[in-house]
Amino acid sequence: MIGYDSGDLTVLIADPAGFAPTATYWLTFNQLATLIPPKGHSA
């Protein structure tokens, strides 16, 4: 994450690996949160 827009609640992502057609792209905060995997717990 290299930037954010607090008015739109979006974040600017830098992705040199090529996830998107460009090296940077904007995501909403909710979209960003879905990319964080849940923690697995085992007994």
PDB file of N, CA and C in Angstrom:
ATOM      1  N   MET A   1       0.849  -1.152   0.000  1.00  0.00           N
ATOM      2  CA  MET A   1       0.000   0.000   0.000  1.00  0.00           C
ATOM      3  C   MET A   1       0.903   1.226   0.000  1.00  0.00           C
ATOM      4  N   ILE A   2       0.702   2.086  -0.996  1.00  0.00           N
ATOM      5  CA  ILE A   2       1.574   3.252  -1.092  1.00  0.00           C
ATOM      6  C   ILE A   2       0.822   4.569  -0.957  1.00  0.00           C
ATOM      7  N   GLY A   3      -0.480   4.493  -0.802  1.00  0.00           N
ATOM      8  CA  GLY A   3      -1.249   5.717  -0.634  1.00  0.00           C
ATOM      9  C   GLY A   3      -2.682   5.416  -0.276  1.00  0.00           C
ATOM     10  N   TYR A   4      -3.414   6.468   0.091  1.00  0.00           N
ATOM     11  CA  TYR A   4      -4.823   6.295   0.414  1.00  0.00           C
ATOM     12  C   TYR A   4      -5.582   7.584   0.145  1.00  0.00           C
ATOM     13  N   ASP A   5      -6.877   7.463  -0.005  1.00  0.00           N
ATOM     14  CA  ASP A   5      -7.776   8.598  -0.177  1.00  0.00           C
ATOM     15  C   ASP A   5      -8.839   8.486   0.904  1.00  0.00           C
ATOM     16  N   SER A   6      -8.724   9.311   1.925  1.00  0.00           N
ATOM     17  CA  SER A   6      -9.646   9.209   3.057  1.00  0.00           C
ATOM     18  C   SER A   6     -11.057   9.642   2.688  1.00  0.00           C
ATOM     19  N   GLY A   7     -11.213  10.443   1.648  1.00  0.00           N
ATOM     20  CA  GLY A   7     -12.543  10.848   1.211  1.00  0.00           C
ATOM     21  C   GLY A   7     -13.310   9.715   0.562  1.00  0.00           C
ATOM     22  N   ASP A   8     -12.613   8.911  -0.234  1.00  0.00           N
ATOM     23  CA  ASP A   8     -13.240   7.784  -0.938  1.00  0.00           C
ATOM     24  C   ASP A   8     -13.072   6.460  -0.199  1.00  0.00           C
ATOM     25  N   LEU A   9     -12.268   6.459   0.867  1.00  0.00           N
ATOM     26  CA  LEU A   9     -11.933   5.228   1.598  1.00  0.00           C
ATOM     27  C   LEU A   9     -11.333   4.181   0.654  1.00  0.00           C
ATOM     28  N   THR A  10     -10.351   4.624  -0.139  1.00  0.00           N
ATOM     29  CA  THR A  10      -9.652   3.728  -1.050  1.00  0.00           C
ATOM     30  C   THR A  10      -8.160   3.754  -0.745  1.00  0.00           C
ATOM     31  N   VAL A  11      -7.467   2.700  -1.153  1.00  0.00           N
ATOM     32  CA  VAL A  11      -6.024   2.603  -0.964  1.00  0.00           C
ATOM     33  C   VAL A  11      -5.365   2.347  -2.316  1.00  0.00           C
ATOM     34  N   LEU A  12      -4.180   2.904  -2.488  1.00  0.00           N
ATOM     35  CA  LEU A  12      -3.410   2.716  -3.717  1.00  0.00           C
ATOM     36  C   LEU A  12      -2.407   1.601  -3.477  1.00  0.00           C
ATOM     37  N   ILE A  13      -2.481   0.576  -4.308  1.00  0.00           N
ATOM     38  CA  ILE A  13      -1.636  -0.608  -4.170  1.00  0.00           C
ATOM     39  C   ILE A  13      -0.574  -0.600  -5.267  1.00  0.00           C
ATOM     40  N   ALA A  14       0.668  -0.845  -4.896  1.00  0.00           N
ATOM     41  CA  ALA A  14       1.748  -1.038  -5.858  1.00  0.00           C
ATOM     42  C   ALA A  14       1.969  -2.535  -5.996  1.00  0.00           C
ATOM     43  N   ASP A  15       1.894  -3.037  -7.217  1.00  0.00           N
ATOM     44  CA  ASP A  15       2.002  -4.476  -7.435  1.00  0.00           C
ATOM     45  C   ASP A  15       2.937  -4.771  -8.603  1.00  0.00           C
ATOM     46  N   PRO A  16       4.229  -4.885  -8.347  1.00  0.00           N
ATOM     47  CA  PRO A  16       5.158  -5.190  -9.434  1.00  0.00           C
ATOM     48  C   PRO A  16       5.021  -6.615  -9.960  1.00  0.00           C
ATOM     49  N   ALA A  17       4.281  -7.471  -9.251  1.00  0.00           N
ATOM     50  CA  ALA A  17       4.120  -8.863  -9.681  1.00  0.00           C
ATOM     51  C   ALA A  17       3.115  -9.010 -10.815  1.00  0.00           C
ATOM     52  N   GLY A  18       2.309  -7.986 -11.075  1.00  0.00           N
ATOM     53  CA  GLY A  18       1.405  -8.042 -12.208  1.00  0.00           C
ATOM     54  C   GLY A  18       0.015  -8.545 -11.916  1.00  0.00           C
ATOM     55  N   PHE A  19      -0.515  -8.319 -10.701  1.00  0.00           N
ATOM     56  CA  PHE A  19      -1.887  -8.720 -10.382  1.00  0.00           C
ATOM     57  C   PHE A  19      -2.888  -7.993 -11.279  1.00  0.00           C
ATOM     58  N   ALA A  20      -2.598  -6.776 -11.620  1.00  0.00           N
ATOM     59  CA  ALA A  20      -3.466  -5.957 -12.474  1.00  0.00           C
ATOM     60  C   ALA A  20      -2.687  -5.587 -13.737  1.00  0.00           C
ATOM     61  N   PRO A  21      -3.381  -5.069 -14.742  1.00  0.00           N
ATOM     62  CA  PRO A  21      -2.685  -4.675 -15.977  1.00  0.00           C
ATOM     63  C   PRO A  21      -1.661  -3.556 -15.775  1.00  0.00           C
ATOM     64  N   THR A  22      -1.791  -2.786 -14.710  1.00  0.00           N
ATOM     65  CA  THR A  22      -0.842  -1.716 -14.421  1.00  0.00           C
ATOM     66  C   THR A  22      -0.094  -2.037 -13.130  1.00  0.00           C
ATOM     67  N   ALA A  23       0.981  -1.318 -12.876  1.00  0.00           N
ATOM     68  CA  ALA A  23       1.791  -1.580 -11.689  1.00  0.00           C
ATOM     69  C   ALA A  23       1.149  -1.055 -10.410  1.00  0.00           C
ATOM     70  N   THR A  24       0.167  -0.165 -10.541  1.00  0.00           N
ATOM     71  CA  THR A  24      -0.563   0.334  -9.372  1.00  0.00           C
ATOM     72  C   THR A  24      -2.054   0.282  -9.657  1.00  0.00           C
ATOM     73  N   TYR A  25      -2.844   0.148  -8.603  1.00  0.00           N
ATOM     74  CA  TYR A  25      -4.297   0.153  -8.754  1.00  0.00           C
ATOM     75  C   TYR A  25      -4.940   0.544  -7.434  1.00  0.00           C
ATOM     76  N   TRP A  26      -6.190   0.999  -7.516  1.00  0.00           N
ATOM     77  CA  TRP A  26      -6.946   1.435  -6.346  1.00  0.00           C
ATOM     78  C   TRP A  26      -7.916   0.348  -5.912  1.00  0.00           C
ATOM     79  N   LEU A  27      -8.022   0.139  -4.601  1.00  0.00           N
ATOM     80  CA  LEU A  27      -8.990  -0.781  -4.012  1.00  0.00           C
ATOM     81  C   LEU A  27      -9.751  -0.045  -2.920  1.00  0.00           C
ATOM     82  N   THR A  28     -11.002  -0.437  -2.727  1.00  0.00           N
ATOM     83  CA  THR A  28     -11.712   0.073  -1.561  1.00  0.00           C
ATOM     84  C   THR A  28     -11.151  -0.631  -0.329  1.00  0.00           C
ATOM     85  N   PHE A  29     -11.394  -0.048   0.824  1.00  0.00           N
ATOM     86  CA  PHE A  29     -10.924  -0.671   2.056  1.00  0.00           C
ATOM     87  C   PHE A  29     -11.524  -2.060   2.217  1.00  0.00           C
ATOM     88  N   ASN A  30     -12.786  -2.222   1.852  1.00  0.00           N
ATOM     89  CA  ASN A  30     -13.430  -3.536   1.962  1.00  0.00           C
ATOM     90  C   ASN A  30     -12.781  -4.551   1.032  1.00  0.00           C
ATOM     91  N   GLN A  31     -12.427  -4.140  -0.182  1.00  0.00           N
ATOM     92  CA  GLN A  31     -11.738  -5.050  -1.101  1.00  0.00           C
ATOM     93  C   GLN A  31     -10.381  -5.456  -0.535  1.00  0.00           C
ATOM     94  N   LEU A  32      -9.669  -4.495   0.038  1.00  0.00           N
ATOM     95  CA  LEU A  32      -8.370  -4.793   0.631  1.00  0.00           C
ATOM     96  C   LEU A  32      -8.515  -5.788   1.776  1.00  0.00           C
ATOM     97  N   ALA A  33      -9.540  -5.612   2.595  1.00  0.00           N
ATOM     98  CA  ALA A  33      -9.749  -6.496   3.743  1.00  0.00           C
ATOM     99  C   ALA A  33     -10.015  -7.934   3.310  1.00  0.00           C
ATOM    100  N   THR A  34     -10.639  -8.141   2.160  1.00  0.00           N
ATOM    101  CA  THR A  34     -10.913  -9.507   1.707  1.00  0.00           C
ATOM    102  C   THR A  34      -9.642 -10.229   1.259  1.00  0.00           C
ATOM    103  N   LEU A  35      -8.561  -9.496   0.998  1.00  0.00           N
ATOM    104  CA  LEU A  35      -7.302 -10.116   0.591  1.00  0.00           C
ATOM    105  C   LEU A  35      -6.498 -10.633   1.777  1.00  0.00           C
ATOM    106  N   ILE A  36      -6.909 -10.287   2.992  1.00  0.00           N
ATOM    107  CA  ILE A  36      -6.208 -10.732   4.194  1.00  0.00           C
ATOM    108  C   ILE A  36      -6.811 -12.069   4.618  1.00  0.00           C
ATOM    109  N   PRO A  37      -6.038 -13.143   4.581  1.00  0.00           N
ATOM    110  CA  PRO A  37      -6.604 -14.456   4.923  1.00  0.00           C
ATOM    111  C   PRO A  37      -6.930 -14.548   6.412  1.00  0.00           C
ATOM    112  N   PRO A  38      -7.976 -15.287   6.745  1.00  0.00           N
ATOM    113  CA  PRO A  38      -8.293 -15.477   8.167  1.00  0.00           C
ATOM    114  C   PRO A  38      -7.233 -16.349   8.830  1.00  0.00           C
ATOM    115  N   LYS A  39      -7.104 -16.199  10.119  1.00  0.00           N
ATOM    116  CA  LYS A  39      -6.150 -17.027  10.860  1.00  0.00           C
ATOM    117  C   LYS A  39      -6.772 -18.392  11.112  1.00  0.00           C
ATOM    118  N   GLY A  40      -6.031 -19.417  10.811  1.00  0.00           N
ATOM    119  CA  GLY A  40      -6.520 -20.769  11.057  1.00  0.00           C
ATOM    120  C   GLY A  40      -6.169 -21.215  12.467  1.00  0.00           C
ATOM    121  N   HIS A  41      -7.107 -21.823  13.102  1.00  0.00           N
ATOM    122  CA  HIS A  41      -6.886 -22.339  14.452  1.00  0.00           C
ATOM    123  C   HIS A  41      -7.209 -23.828  14.451  1.00  0.00           C
ATOM    124  N   SER A  42      -6.362 -24.589  15.069  1.00  0.00           N
ATOM    125  CA  SER A  42      -6.629 -26.020  15.183  1.00  0.00           C
ATOM    126  C   SER A  42      -6.462 -26.442  16.634  1.00  0.00           C
ATOM    127  N   ALA A  43      -7.193 -27.466  16.986  1.00  0.00           N
ATOM    128  CA  ALA A  43      -7.146 -27.937  18.383  1.00  0.00           C
ATOM    129  C   ALA A  43      -6.140 -29.039  18.540  1.00  0.00           C
TER     130      ALA A  43
END
